[in-house]
PDB file of C-alpha atoms in Angstrom:
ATOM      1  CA  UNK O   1       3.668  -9.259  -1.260  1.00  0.00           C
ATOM      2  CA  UNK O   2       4.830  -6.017  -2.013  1.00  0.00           C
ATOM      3  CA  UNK O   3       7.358  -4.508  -4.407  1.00  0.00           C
ATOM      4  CA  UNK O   4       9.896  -1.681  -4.038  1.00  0.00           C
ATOM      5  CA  UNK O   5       9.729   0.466  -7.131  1.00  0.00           C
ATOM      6  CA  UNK O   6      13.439  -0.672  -8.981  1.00  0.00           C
ATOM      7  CA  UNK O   7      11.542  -3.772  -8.762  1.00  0.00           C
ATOM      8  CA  UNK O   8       8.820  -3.058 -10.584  1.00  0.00           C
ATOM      9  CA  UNK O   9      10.537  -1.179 -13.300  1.00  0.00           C
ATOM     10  CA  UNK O  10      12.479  -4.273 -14.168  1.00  0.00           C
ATOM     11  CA  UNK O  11       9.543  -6.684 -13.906  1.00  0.00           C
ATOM     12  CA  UNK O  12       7.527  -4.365 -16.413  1.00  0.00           C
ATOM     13  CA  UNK O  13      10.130  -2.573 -18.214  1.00  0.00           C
ATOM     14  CA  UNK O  14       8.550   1.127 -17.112  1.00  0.00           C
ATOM     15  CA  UNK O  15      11.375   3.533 -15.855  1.00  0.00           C
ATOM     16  CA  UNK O  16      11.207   4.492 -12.254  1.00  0.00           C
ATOM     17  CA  UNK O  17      10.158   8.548 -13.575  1.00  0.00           C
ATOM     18  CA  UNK O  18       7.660   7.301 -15.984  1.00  0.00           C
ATOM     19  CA  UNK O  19       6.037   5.041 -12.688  1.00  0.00           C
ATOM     20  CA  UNK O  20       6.308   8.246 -10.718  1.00  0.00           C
ATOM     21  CA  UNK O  21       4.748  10.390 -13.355  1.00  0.00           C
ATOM     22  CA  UNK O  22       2.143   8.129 -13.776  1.00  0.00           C
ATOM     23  CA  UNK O  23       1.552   8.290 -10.097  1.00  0.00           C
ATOM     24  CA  UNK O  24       2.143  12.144  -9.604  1.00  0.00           C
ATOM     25  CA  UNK O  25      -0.564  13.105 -12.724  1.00  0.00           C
ATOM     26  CA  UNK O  26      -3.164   9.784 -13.090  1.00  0.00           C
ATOM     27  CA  UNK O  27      -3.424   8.885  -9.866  1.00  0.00           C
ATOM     28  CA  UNK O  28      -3.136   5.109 -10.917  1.00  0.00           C
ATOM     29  CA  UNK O  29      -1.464   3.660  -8.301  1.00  0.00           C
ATOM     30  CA  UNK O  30      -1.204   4.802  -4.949  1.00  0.00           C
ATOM     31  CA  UNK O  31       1.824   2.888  -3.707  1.00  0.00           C
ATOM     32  CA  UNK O  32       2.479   2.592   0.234  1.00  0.00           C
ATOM     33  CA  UNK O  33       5.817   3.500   2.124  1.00  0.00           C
ATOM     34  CA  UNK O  34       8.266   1.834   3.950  1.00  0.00           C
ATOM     35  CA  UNK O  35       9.574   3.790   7.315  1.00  0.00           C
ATOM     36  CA  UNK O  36      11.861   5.518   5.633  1.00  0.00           C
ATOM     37  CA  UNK O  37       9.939   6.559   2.822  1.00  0.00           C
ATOM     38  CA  UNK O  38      10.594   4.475  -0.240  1.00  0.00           C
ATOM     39  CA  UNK O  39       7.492   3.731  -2.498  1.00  0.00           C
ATOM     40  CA  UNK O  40       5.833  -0.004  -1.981  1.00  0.00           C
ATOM     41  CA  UNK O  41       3.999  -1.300  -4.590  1.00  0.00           C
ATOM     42  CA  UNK O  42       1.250  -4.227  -3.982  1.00  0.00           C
ATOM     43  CA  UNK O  43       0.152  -7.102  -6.032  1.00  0.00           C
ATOM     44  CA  UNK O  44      -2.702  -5.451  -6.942  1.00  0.00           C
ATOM     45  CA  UNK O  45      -0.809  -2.246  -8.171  1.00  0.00           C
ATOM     46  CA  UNK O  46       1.246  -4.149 -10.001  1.00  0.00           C
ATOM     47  CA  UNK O  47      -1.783  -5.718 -11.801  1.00  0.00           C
ATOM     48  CA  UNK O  48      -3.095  -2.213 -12.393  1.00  0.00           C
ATOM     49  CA  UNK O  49       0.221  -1.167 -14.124  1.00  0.00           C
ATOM     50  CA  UNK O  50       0.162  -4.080 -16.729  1.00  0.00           C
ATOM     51  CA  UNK O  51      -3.256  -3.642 -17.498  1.00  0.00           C
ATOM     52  CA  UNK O  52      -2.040  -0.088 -18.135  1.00  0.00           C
ATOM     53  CA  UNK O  53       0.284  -1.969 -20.555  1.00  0.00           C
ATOM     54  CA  UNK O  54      -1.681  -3.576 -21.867  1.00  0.00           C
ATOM     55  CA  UNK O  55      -4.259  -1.138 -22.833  1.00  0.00           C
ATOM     56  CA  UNK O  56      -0.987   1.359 -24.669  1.00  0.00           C
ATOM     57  CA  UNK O  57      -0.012  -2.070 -26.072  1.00  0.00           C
ATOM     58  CA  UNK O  58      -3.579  -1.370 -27.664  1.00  0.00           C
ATOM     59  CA  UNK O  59      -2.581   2.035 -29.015  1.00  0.00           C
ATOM     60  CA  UNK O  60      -4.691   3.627 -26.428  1.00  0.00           C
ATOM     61  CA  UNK O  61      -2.748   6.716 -24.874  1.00  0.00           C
ATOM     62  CA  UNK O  62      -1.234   6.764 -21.285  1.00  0.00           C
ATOM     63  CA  UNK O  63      -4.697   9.225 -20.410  1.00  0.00           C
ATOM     64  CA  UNK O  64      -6.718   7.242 -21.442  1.00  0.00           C
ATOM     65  CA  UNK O  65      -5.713   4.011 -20.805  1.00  0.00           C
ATOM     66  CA  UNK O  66      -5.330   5.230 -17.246  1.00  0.00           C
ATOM     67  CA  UNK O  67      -9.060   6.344 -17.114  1.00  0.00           C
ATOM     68  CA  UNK O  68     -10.372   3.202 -18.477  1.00  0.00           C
ATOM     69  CA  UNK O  69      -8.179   1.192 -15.742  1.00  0.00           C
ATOM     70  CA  UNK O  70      -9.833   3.055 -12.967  1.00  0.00           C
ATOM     71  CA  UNK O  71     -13.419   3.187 -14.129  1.00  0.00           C
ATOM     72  CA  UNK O  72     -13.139  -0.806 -14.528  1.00  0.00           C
ATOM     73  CA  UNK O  73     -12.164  -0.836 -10.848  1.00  0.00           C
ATOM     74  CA  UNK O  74      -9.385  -2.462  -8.621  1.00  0.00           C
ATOM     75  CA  UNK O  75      -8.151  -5.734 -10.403  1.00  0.00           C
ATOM     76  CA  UNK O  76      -8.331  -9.325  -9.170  1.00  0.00           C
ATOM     77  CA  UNK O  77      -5.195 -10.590  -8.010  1.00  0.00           C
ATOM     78  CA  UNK O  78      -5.518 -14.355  -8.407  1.00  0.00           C
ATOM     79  CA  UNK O  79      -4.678 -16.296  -4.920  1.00  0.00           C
ATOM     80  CA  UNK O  80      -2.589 -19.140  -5.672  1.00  0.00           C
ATOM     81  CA  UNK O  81      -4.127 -22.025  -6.892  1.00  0.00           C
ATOM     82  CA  UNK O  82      -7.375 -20.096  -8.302  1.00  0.00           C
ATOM     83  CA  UNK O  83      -7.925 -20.311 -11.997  1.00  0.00           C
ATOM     84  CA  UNK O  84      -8.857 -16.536 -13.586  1.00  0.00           C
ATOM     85  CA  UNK O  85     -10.793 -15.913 -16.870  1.00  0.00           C
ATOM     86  CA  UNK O  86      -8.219 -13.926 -19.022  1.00  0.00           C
ATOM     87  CA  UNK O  87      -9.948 -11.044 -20.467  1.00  0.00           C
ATOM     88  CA  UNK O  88      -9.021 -10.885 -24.271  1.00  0.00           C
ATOM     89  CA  UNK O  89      -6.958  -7.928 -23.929  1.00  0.00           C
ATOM     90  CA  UNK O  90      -4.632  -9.503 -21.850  1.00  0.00           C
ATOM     91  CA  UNK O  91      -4.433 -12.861 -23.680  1.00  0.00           C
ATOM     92  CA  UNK O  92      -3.503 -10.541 -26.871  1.00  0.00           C
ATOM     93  CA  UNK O  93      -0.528  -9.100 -24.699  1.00  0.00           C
ATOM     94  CA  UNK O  94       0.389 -12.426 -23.058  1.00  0.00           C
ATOM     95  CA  UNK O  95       0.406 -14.055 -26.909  1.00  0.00           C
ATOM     96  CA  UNK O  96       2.524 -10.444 -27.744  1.00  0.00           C
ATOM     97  CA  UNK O  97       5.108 -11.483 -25.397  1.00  0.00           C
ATOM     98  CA  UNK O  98       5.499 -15.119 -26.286  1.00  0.00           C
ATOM     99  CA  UNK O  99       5.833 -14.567 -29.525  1.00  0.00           C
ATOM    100  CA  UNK O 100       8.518 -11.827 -28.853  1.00  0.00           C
ATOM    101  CA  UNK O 101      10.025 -14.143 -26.153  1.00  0.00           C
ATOM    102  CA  UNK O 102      10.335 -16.989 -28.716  1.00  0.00           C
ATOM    103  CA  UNK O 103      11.377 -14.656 -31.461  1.00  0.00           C
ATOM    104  CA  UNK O 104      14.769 -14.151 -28.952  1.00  0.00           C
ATOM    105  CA  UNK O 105      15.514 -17.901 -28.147  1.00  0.00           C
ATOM    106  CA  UNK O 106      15.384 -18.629 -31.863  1.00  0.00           C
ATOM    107  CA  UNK O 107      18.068 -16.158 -31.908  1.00  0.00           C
ATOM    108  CA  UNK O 108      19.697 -17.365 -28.981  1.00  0.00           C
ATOM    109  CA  UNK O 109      19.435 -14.029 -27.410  1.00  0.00           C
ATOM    110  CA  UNK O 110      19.028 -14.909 -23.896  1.00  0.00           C
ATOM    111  CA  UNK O 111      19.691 -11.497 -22.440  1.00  0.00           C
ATOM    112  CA  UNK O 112      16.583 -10.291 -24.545  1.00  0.00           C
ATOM    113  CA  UNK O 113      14.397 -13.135 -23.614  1.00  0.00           C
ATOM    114  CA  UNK O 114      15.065 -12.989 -19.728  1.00  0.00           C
ATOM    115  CA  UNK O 115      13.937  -9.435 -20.263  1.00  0.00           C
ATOM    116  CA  UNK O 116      10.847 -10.595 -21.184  1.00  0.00           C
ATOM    117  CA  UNK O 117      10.352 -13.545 -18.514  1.00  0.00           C
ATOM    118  CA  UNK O 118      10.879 -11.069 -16.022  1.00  0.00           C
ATOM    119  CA  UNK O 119       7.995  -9.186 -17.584  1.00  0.00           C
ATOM    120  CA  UNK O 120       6.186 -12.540 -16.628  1.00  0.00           C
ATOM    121  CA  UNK O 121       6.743 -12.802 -13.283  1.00  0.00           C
ATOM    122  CA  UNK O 122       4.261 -11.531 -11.008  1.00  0.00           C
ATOM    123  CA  UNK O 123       1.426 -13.604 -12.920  1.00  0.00           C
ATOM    124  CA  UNK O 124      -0.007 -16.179 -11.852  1.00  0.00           C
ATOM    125  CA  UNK O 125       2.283 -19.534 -12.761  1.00  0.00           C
ATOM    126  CA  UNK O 126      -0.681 -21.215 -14.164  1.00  0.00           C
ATOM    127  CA  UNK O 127      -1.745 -18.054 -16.332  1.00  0.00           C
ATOM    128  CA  UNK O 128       2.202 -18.586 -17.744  1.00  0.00           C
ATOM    129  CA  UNK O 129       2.262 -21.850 -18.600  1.00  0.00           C
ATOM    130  CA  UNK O 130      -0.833 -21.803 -20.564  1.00  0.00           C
ATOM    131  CA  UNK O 131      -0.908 -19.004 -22.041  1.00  0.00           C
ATOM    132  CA  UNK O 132       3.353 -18.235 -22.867  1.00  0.00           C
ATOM    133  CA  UNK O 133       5.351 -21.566 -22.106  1.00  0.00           C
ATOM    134  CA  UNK O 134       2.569 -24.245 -23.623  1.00  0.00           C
ATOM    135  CA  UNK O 135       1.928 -22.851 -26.640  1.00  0.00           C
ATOM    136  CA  UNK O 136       5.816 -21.483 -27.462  1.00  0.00           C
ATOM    137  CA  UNK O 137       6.850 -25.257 -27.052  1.00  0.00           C
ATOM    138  CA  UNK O 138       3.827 -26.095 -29.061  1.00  0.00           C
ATOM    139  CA  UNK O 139       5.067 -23.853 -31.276  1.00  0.00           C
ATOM    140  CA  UNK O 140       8.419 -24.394 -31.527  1.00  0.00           C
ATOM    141  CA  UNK O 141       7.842 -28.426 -31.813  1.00  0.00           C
ATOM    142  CA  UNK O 142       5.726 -28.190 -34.931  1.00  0.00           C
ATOM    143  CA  UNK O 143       8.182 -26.160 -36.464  1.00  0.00           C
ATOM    144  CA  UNK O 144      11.167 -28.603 -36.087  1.00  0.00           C
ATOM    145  CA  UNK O 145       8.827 -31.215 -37.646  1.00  0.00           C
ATOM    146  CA  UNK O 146       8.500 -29.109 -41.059  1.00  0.00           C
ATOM    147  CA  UNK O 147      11.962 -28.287 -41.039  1.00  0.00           C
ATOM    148  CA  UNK O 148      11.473 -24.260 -40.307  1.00  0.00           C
ATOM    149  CA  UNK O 149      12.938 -24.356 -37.096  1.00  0.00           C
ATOM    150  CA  UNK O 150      16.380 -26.338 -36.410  1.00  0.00           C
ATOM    151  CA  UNK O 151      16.941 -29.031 -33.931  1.00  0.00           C
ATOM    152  CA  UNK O 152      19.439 -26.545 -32.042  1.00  0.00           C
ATOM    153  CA  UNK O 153      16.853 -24.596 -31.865  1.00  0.00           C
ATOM    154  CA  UNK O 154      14.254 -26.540 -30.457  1.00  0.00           C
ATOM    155  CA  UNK O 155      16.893 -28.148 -28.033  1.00  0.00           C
ATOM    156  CA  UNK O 156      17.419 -24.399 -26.997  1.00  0.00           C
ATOM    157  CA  UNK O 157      14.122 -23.407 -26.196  1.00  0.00           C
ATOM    158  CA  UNK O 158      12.953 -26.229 -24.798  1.00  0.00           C
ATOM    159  CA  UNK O 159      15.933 -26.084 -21.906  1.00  0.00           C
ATOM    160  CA  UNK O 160      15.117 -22.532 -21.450  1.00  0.00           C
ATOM    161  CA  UNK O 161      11.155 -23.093 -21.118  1.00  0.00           C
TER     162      UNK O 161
END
């Protein structure tokens, strides 16, 4: 599939400039072009940029998380259907985003939290469920049944996951 660039700004919350710049000076992407010249990002790239994320997520700086994305080499896009080993980086950010994710429905803030989502959608569905969606309801259930989270709560999240 491929991606034109106010797409991927929204899926990973990176302004269009910042995606440029990191083009332009890291050489981190190399994103095609459509006939008429707009940028055209892959899967792959896309998978390069959040492991990017990930890695400033870390504290690591834009340099050098950039370096350490492309002397690990081109990331696997999972086919559909194929099962992935998560490297522990990424399950830190995926458990970073559920948590913030479930920290917005518990508000009721679903503005905030379909900011996130969308943050979620180019992985793989599997990779979401078990790793976000699971565990939040998980989550969420136990705390209904000590009392710390309310039943309008749980109803609330639970329609939303």
């Amino acid at each position: 599939m491929s991606y034109q660039i106010k797409m991927v700004s929204e899926m990973l919350g990176i302004p269009k400039n910042t995606l440029i710049a990191w083009e332009r000076r890291y050489a981190i992407v190399d994103p095609g072009r459509t006939e008429s010249g707009y940028r055209v990002y892959s899967d792959r790239d896309i998978a390069t940029l959040r492991r990017v994320q990930s890695l400033m997520d870390q504290g690591y700086k834009i340099g050098e998380a950039c370096r350490m994305v492309l002397d690990e080499g081109p990331p696997l896009v999972a086919e559909p259907g194929v099962t992935t080993a998560v490297p522990s980086s990424d399950r830190a950010a995926l458990a970073h985003l559920r948590d913030e994710l479930q920290d917005h429905l518990l508000e009721f803030d679903r503005a905030a939290a379909d900011r996130v989502a969308a943050r979620l959608v180019m992985l793989p569905y599997e990779l979401v469920m078990d790793e976000v969606y699971f565990p939040m309801l998980r989550d969420v259930g136990a705390g209904w049944e000590v009392g710390r989270i309310s039943v309008v709560q749980e109803h609330y999240v639970t329609a939303y996951a």
